[in-house]
Coordinates of C-alpha atoms and ligand atoms in Angstrom, one line a residue:
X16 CA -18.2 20.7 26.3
X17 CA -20.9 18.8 24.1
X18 CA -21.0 14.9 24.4
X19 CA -23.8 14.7 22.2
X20 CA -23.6 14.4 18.4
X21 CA -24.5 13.5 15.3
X22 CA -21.7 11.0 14.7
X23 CA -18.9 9.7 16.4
X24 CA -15.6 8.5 14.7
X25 CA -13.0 6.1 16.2
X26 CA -10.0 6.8 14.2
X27 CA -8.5 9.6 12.5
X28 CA -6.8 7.7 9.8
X29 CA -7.6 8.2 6.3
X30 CA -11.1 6.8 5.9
X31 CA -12.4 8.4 9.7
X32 CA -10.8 11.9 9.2
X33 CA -12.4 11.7 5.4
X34 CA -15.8 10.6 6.7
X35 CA -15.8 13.3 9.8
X36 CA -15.0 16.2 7.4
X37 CA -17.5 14.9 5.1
X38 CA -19.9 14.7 7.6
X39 CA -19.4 18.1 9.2
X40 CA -19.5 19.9 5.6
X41 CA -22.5 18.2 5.0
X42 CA -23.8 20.1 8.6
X43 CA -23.5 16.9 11.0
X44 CA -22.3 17.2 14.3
X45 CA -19.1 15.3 14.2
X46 CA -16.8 14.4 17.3
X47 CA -13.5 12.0 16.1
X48 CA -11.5 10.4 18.3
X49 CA -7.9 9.2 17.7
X50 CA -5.1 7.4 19.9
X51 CA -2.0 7.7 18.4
X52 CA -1.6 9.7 15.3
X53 CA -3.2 11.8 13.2
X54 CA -3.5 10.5 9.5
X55 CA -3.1 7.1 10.5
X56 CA -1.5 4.1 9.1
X57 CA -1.0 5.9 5.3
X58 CA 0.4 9.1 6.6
X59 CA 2.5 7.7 9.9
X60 CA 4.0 4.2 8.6
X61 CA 2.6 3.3 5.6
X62 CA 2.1 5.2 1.9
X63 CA 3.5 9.0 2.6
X64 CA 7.2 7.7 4.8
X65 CA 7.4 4.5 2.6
X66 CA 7.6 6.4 -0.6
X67 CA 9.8 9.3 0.9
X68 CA 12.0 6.1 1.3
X69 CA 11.5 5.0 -1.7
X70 CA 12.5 8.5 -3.3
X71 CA 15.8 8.3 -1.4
X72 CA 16.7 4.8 -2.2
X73 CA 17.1 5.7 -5.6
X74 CA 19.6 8.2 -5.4
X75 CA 22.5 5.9 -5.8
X76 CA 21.3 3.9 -9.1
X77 CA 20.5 7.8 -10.2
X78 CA 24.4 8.5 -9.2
X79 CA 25.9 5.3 -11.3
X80 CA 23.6 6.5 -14.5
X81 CA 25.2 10.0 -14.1
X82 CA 27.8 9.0 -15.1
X83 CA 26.8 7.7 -18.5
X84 CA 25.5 10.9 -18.8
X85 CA 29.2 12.3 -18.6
X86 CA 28.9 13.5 -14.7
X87 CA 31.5 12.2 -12.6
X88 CA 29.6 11.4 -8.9
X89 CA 32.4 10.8 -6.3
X90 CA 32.8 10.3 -2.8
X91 CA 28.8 10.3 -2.1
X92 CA 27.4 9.4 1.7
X93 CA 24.8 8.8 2.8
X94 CA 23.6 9.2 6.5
X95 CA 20.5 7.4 7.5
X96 CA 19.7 9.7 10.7
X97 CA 19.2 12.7 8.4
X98 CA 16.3 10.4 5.6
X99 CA 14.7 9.3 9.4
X100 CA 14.5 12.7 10.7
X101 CA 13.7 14.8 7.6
X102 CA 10.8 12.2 6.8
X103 CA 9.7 12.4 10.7
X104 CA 9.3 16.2 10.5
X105 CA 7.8 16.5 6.9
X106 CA 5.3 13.2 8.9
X107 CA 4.6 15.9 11.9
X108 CA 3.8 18.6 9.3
X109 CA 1.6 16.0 8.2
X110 CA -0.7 15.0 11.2
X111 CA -0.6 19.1 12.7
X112 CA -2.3 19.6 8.8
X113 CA -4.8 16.9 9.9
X114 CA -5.8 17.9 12.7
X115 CA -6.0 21.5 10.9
X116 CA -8.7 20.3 8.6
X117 CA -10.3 18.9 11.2
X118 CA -10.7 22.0 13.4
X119 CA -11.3 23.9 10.2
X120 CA -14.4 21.8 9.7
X121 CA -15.8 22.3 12.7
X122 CA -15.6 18.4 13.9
X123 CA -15.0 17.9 17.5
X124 CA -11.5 15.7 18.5
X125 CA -10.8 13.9 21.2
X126 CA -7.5 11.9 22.0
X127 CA -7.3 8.7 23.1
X128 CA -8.7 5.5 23.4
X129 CA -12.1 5.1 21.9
X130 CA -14.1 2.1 23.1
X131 CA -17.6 1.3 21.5
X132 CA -20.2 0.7 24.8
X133 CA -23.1 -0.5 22.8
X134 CA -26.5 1.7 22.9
X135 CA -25.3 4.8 20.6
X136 CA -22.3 5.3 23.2
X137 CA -18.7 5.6 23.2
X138 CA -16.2 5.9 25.9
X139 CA -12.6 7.9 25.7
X140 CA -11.3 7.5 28.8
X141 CA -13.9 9.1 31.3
X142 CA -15.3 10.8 29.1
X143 CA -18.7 9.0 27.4
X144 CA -20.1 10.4 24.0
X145 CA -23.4 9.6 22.4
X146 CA -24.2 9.8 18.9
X147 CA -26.9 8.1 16.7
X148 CA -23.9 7.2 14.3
X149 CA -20.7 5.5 15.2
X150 CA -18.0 5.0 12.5
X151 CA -15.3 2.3 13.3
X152 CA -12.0 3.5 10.9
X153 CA -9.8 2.1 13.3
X154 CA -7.6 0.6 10.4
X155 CA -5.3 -2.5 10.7
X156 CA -2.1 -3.7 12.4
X157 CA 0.9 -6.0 11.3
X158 CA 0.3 -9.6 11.9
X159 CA 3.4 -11.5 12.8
X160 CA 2.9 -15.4 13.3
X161 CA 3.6 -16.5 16.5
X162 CA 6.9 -19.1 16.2
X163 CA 9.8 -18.9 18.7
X164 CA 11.6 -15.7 18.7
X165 CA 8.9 -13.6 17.7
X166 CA 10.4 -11.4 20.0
X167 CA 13.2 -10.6 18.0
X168 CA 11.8 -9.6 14.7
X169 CA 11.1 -5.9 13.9
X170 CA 7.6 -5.0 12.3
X171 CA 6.9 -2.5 9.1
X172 CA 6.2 0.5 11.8
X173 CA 9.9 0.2 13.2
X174 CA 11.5 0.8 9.9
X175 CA 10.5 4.1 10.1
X176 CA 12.2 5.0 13.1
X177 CA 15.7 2.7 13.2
X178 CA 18.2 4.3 15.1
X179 CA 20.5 2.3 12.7
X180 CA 20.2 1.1 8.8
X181 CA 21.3 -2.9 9.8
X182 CA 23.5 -4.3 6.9
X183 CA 22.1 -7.6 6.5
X184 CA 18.3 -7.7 6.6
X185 CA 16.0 -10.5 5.9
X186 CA 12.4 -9.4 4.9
X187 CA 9.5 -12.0 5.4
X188 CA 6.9 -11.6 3.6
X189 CA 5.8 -11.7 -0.1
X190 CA 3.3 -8.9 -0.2
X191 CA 3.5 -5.5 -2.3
X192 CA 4.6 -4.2 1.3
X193 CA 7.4 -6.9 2.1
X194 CA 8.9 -6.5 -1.3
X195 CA 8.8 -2.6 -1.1
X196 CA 10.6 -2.8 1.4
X197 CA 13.1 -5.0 0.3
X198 CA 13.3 -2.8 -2.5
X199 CA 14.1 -0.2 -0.4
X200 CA 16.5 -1.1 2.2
X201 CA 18.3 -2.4 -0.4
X202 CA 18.6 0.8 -3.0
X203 CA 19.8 2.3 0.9
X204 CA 23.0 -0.3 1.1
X205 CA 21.9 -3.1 2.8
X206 CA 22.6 -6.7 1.7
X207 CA 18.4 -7.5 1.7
X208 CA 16.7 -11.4 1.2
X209 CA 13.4 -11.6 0.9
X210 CA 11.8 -14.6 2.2
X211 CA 8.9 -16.0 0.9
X212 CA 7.1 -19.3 1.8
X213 CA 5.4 -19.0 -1.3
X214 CA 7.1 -20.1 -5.5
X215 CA 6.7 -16.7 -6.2
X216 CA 5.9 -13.5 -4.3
X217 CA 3.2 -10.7 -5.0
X218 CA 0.0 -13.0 -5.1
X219 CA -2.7 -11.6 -6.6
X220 CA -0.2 -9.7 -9.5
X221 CA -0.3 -10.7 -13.0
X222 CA 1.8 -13.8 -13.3
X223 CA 4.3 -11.9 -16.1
X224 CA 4.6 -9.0 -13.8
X225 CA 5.4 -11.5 -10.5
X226 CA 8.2 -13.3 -12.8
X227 CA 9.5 -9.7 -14.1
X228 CA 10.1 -8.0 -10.8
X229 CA 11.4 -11.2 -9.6
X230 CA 14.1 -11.5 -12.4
X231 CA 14.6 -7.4 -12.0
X232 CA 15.3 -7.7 -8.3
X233 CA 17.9 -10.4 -8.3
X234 CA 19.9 -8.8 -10.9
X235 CA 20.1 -5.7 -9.0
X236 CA 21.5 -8.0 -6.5
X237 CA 18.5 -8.5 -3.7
X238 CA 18.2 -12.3 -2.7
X239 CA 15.0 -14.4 -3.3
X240 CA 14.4 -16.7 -1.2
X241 CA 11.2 -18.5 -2.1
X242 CA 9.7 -21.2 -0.7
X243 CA 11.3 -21.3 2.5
X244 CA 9.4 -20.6 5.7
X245 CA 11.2 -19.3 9.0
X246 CA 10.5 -22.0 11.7
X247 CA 12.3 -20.1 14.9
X248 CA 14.7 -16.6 15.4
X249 CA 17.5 -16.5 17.7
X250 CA 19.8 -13.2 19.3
X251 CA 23.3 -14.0 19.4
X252 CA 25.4 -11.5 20.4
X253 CA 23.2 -9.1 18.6
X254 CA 22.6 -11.0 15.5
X255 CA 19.7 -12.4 14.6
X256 CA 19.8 -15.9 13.4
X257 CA 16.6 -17.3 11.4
X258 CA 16.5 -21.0 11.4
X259 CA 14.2 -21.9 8.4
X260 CA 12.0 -25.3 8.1
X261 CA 14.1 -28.0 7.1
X262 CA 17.2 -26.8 8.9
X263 CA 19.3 -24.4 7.0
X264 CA 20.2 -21.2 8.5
X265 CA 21.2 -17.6 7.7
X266 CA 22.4 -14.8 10.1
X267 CA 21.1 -11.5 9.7
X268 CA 21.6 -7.9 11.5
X269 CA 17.4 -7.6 11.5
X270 CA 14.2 -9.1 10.5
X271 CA 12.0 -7.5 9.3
X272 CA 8.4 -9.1 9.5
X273 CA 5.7 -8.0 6.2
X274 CA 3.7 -11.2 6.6
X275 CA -0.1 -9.4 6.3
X276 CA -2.1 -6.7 8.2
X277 CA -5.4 -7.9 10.6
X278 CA -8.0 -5.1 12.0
X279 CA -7.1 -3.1 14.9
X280 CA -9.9 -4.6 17.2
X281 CA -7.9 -4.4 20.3
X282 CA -10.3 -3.2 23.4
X283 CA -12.4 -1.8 21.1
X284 CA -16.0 -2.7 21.8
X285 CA -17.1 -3.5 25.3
X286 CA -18.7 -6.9 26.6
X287 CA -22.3 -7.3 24.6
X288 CA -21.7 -4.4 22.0
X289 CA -19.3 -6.1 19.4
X290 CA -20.9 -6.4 15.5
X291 CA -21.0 -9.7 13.6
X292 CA -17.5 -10.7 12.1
X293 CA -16.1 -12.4 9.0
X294 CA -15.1 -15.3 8.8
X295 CA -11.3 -13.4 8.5
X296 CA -11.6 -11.5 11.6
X297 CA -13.2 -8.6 9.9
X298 CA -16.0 -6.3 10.9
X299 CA -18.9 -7.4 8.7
X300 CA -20.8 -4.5 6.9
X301 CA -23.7 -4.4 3.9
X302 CA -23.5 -2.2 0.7
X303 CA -24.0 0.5 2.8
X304 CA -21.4 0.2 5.2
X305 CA -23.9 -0.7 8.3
X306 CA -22.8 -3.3 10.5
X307 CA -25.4 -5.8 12.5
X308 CA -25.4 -3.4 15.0
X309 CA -28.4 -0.8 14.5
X310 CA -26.4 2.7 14.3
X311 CA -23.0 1.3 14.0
X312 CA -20.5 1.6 10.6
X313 CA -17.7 0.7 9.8
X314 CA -15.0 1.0 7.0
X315 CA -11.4 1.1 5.5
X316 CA -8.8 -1.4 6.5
X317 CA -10.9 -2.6 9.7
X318 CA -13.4 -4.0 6.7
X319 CA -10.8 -5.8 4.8
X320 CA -12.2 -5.3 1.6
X321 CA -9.4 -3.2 -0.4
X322 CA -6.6 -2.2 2.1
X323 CA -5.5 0.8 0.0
X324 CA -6.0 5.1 1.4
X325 CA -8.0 5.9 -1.8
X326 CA -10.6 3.7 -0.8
X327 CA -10.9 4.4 2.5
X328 CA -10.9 7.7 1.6
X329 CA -14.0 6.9 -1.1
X330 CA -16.2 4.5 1.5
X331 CA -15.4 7.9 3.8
X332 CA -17.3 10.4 1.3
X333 CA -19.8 7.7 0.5
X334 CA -20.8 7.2 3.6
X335 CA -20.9 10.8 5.2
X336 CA -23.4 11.4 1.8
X337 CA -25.3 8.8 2.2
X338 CA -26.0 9.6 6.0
X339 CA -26.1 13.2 5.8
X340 CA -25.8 14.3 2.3
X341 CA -28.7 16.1 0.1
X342 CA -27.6 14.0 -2.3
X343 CA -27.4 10.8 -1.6
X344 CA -25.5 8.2 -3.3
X345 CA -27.2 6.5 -6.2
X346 CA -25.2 3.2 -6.1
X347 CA -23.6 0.7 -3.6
X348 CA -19.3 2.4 -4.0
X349 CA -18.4 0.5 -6.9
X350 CA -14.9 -1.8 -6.3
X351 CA -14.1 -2.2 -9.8
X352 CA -10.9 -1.4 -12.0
X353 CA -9.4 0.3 -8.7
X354 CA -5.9 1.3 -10.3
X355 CA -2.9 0.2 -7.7
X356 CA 0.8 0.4 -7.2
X357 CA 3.9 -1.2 -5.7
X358 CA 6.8 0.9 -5.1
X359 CA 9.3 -1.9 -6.1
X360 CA 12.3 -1.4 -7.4
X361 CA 11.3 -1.3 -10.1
X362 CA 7.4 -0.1 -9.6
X363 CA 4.1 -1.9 -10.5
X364 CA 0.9 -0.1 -12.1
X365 CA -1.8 -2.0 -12.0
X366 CA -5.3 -1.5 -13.0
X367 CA -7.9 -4.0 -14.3
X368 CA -8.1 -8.4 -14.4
X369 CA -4.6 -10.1 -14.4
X370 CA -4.8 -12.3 -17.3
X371 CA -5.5 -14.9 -15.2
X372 CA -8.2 -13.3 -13.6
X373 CA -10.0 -12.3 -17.0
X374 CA -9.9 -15.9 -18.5
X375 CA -12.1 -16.5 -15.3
X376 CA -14.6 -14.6 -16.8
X377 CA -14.2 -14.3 -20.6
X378 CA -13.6 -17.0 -23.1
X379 CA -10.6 -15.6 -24.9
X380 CA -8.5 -12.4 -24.4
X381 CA -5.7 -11.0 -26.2
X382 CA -2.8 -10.5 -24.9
X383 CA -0.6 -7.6 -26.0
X384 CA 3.2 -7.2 -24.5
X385 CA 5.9 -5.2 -24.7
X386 CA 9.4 -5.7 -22.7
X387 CA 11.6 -3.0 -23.4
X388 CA 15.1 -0.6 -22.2
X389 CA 13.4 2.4 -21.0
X390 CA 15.9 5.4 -23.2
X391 CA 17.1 6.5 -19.8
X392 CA 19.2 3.4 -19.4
X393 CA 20.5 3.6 -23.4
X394 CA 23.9 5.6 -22.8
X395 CA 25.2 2.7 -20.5
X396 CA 25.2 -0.9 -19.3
X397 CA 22.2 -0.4 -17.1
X398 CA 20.2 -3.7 -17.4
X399 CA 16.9 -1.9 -16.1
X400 CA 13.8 -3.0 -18.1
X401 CA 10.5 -2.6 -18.3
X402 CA 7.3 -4.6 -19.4
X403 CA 3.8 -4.0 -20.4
X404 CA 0.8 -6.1 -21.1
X405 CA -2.6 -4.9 -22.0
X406 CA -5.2 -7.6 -22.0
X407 CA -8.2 -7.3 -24.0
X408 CA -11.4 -9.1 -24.2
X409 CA -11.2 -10.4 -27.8
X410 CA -15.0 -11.0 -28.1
X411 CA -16.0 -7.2 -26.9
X412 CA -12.0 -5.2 -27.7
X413 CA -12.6 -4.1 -24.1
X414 CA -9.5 -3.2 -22.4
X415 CA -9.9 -5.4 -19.3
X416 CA -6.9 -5.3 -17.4
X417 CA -3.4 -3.0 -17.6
X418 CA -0.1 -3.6 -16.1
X419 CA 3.1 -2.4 -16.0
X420 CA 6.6 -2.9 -14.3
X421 CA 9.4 -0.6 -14.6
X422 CA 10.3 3.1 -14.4
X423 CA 7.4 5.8 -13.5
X424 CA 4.5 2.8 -14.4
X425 CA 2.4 4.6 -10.9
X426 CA 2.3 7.4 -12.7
X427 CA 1.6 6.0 -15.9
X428 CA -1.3 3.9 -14.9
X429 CA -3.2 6.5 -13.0
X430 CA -4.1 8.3 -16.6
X431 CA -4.3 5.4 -18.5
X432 CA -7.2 3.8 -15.1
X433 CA -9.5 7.0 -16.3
X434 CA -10.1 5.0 -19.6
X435 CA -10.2 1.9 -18.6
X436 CA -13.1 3.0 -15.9
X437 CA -14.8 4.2 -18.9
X438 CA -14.7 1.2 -20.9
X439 CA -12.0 1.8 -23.1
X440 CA -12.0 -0.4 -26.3
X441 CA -8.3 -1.6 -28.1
X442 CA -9.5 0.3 -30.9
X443 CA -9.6 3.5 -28.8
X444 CA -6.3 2.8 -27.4
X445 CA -5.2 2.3 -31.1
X446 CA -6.9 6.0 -31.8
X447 CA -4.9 7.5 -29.2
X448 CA -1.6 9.4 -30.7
X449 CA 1.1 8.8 -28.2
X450 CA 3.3 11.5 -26.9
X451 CA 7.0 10.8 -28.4
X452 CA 9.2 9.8 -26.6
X453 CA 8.1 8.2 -23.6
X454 CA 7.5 4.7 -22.1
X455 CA 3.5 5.4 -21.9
X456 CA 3.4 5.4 -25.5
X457 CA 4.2 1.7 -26.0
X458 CA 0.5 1.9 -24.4
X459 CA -1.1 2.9 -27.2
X460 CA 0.9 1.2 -30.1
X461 CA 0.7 -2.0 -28.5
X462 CA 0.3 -4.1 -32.0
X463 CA 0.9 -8.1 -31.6
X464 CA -1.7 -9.9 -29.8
X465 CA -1.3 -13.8 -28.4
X466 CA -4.9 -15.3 -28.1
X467 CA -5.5 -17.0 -24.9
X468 CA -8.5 -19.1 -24.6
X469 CA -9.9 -20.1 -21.1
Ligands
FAD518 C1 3.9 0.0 5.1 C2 2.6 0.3 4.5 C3 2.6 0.9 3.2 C4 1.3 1.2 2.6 N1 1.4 1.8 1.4 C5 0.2 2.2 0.8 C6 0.3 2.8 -0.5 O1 1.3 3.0 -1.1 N2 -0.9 3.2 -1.0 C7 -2.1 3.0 -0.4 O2 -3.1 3.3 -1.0 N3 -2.2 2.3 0.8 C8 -1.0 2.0 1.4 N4 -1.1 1.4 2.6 C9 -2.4 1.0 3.2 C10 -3.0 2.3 3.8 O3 -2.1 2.8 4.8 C11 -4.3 1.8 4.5 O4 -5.2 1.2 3.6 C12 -5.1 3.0 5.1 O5 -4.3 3.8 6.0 C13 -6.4 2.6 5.7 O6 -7.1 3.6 6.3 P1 -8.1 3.4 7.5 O7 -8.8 4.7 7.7 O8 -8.9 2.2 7.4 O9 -7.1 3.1 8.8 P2 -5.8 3.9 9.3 O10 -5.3 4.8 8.4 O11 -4.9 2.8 9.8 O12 -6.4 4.7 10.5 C14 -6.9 4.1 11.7 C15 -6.7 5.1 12.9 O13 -7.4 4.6 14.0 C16 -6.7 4.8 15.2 N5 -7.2 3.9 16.2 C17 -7.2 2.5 16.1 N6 -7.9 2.0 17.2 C18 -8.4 3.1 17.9 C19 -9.2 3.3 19.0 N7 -9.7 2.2 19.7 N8 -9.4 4.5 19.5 C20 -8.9 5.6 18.9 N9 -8.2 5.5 17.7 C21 -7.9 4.3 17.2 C22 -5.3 4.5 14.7 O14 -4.3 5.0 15.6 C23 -5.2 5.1 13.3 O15 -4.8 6.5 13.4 C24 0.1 1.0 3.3 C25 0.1 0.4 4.6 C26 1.3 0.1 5.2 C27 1.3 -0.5 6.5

């Protein structure tokens, strides 16, 4: 077997399998090496199982509406062992299609641990490959702080695979990925509190977004705890009790801990052949993705830039062009208006400034917002909402920023992220016809502005 190749990936998670395939289609020589699972983080414990979850924590709201619908739902279960295994096998589908693709494109795989040696070499196990390219896409892990009983709190990756839903969970965290959760294991049954150290979780949301979820969430009966910060976890007789700073405590069956993701650096370069860092921890990389070793890239989550799949996957493609491509790319990959989601309960679509972010750069913006019942929700009691703001740069009309919380707003914002990318003005969204009825239409008949000046 060939040890000799073009390049060399570590990692067959979303942005290393997009970069190999890239590369080999492109006619590179392409060897990738992965140690635990095919896909990576997005396709094992992250996006694909997360959202499966999601889908199936819904079902009992969609039950209770039924009935306002004239259906009459009774005597519903729900077993947990049968969401865990039918979203593990649909997961193995997943990484055997992975590996498929790779195969298919002719890249070479090897499993197991890759270690960068320095000098356009790379060890898995005994085996040494060189390349004059190396890709790092080794991804990220979950960061727990240490404090005392560490040992006793469960990270994102184990929700995947309980052997038991617990009944009362605490989530840490205040991320999109702690509050999904939350979101989730409570739409499954459990009694959830989120604990934040934070006033208000989801930093880096639009402030009227943060405070709408927030509201949504404790009404539908999921506790906030905000600003509180866990100083120790004990097991007592199989509980877990979380003693927060200050002194108060709260018992819990698990604890789950969201509290941030730091690259996967474990053993991976030997003595003398590590890259610069950033100040965060992260490999350090120019426009083009080139480390400060000569020969040696890196991307994804193990950059720390945007931890999302869709950019890994686009710093993938960019890169195997600009190595190997007849055309190469004519820009640096451009970060900008990068739509995003939460899967709360209920779900964020997000693309563009916060309104906070825009009045960094613009004097004034308008602000357009709509809170309203989605019709769903209009034969019954159901409190469920949803909210809109559109924020618009009043000295240019340029849409700058678009957010949404509430029922299907992932889907919604993907379309409405093409236009913004363009440049869409307030006056083009005005053009627009909307499509009757539906909640994206408020979009485009968004009338009453508030000005905001910086
Ligand atoms: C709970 C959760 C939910 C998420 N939800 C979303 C979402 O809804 N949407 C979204 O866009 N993103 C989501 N993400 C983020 C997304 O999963 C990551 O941004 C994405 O997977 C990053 O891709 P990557 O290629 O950088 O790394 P990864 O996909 O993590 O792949 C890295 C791969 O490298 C392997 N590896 C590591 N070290 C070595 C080594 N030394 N040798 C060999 N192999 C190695 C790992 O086993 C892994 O397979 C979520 C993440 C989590 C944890």
């Amino acid at each position: 077997m060939t040890t000799e190749f073009d390049l060399v990936v570590i990692g067959a998670g979303s942005g290393g399998v997009r970069a190999a395939r890239m590369a080999a289609s492109h006619g590179a020589s392409v060897a990738i090496i992965e140690e635990r699972f095919f896909g990576g983080t997005c396709v094992n414990v992250g996006c694909v199982p997360k959202k499966l979850f999601s889908y199936g924590s819904h079902f009992p709201q969609e039950f209770a509406l039924a009935e306002d619908y004239g259906y009459t739902v009774k005597g519903w279960e729900f077993d947990w062992p049968t969401l865990r295994d039918n979203k593990s096998r649909e997961i193995s589908r997943l990484n055997g299609i992975y590996q498929r693709i790779l195969n298919q494109a002719g890249v070479t795989i090897f499993e197991g641990h890759g270690q960068v040696l320095g000098g356009g070499k790379v060890s898995v196990g005994e085996t040494v490959l060189t390349a004059r390219h190396i890709l790092v896409a080794v991804g990220g892990k979950p960061f727990v702080p240490d404090l005392p009983g560490r040992e006793h709190v469960r990270i994102s990756d184990d929700l995947f695979y309980l052997d038991t839903l617990p009944k009362r969970v605490a989530v840490v965290g205040g991320g999109y990925i702690a509050t999904e959760f939350a979101g989730i294991l409570h739409g499954l049954g459990c009694q959830v509190t989120q604990v934040y150290r934070g006033a208000l979780f989801l930093r880096g949301f639009d402030q009227d977004i943060r405070e709408f979820i927030a509201e949504q969430m404790k009404e539908q009966g999921v506790t906030l705890k905000f600003n509180a910060d866990v100083a120790s976890v004990e097991a007592i007789n199989g509980e877990k009790h979380v003693n927060y700073q200050g002194g108060e405590q709260a018992v819990f069956d698990e604890v789950f801990y969201a509290t941030g993701r730091i690259p996967k650096l474990d053993d991976l370069f030997a003595e003398g052949a590590a890259p610069a860092m950033t100040e965060g921890g992260a490999i350090k990389v120019d426009d083009g993705f080139a480390t400060s070793v000569e020969g040696l890239y890196a991307l994804g989550d193990v950059i720390d830039r945007v931890q999302l799949t869709p950019v890994a996957l686009a710093e993938g493609m960019w890169l195997a062009a600009q190595l190997y491509g007849e055309h190469k790319p004519e820009a640096a990959m451009d970060y900008h208006n990068i739509a995003t989601a939460v899967f709360s309960h209920p779900n964020i679509g997000t693309v563009g400034l916060t309104e906070e972010q825009a009045l960094a750069r613009v004097p004034a913006v308008r602000v357009y917002k709509s809170a309203f019942r989605p019709m769903r929700y209009t034969l019954g009691d159901k409190q469920e909402r949803s909210l809109i703001k559109l924020i618009v740069d009043d000295a240019t009309d340029k849409v700058l920023g678009l957010h949404m919380a509430g029922e299907d707003s992932a889907e919604i914002t993907q379309g409405f992220a093409v236009a913004i990318k363009m440049g869409a003005t307030k006056a083009d969204f005005d053009a627009t016809v909307g499509i009757h009825p539906t909640a994206a239409e408020e979009l485009v008949t968004l009338r009453q502005a508030v000005l905001v000046t910086a």
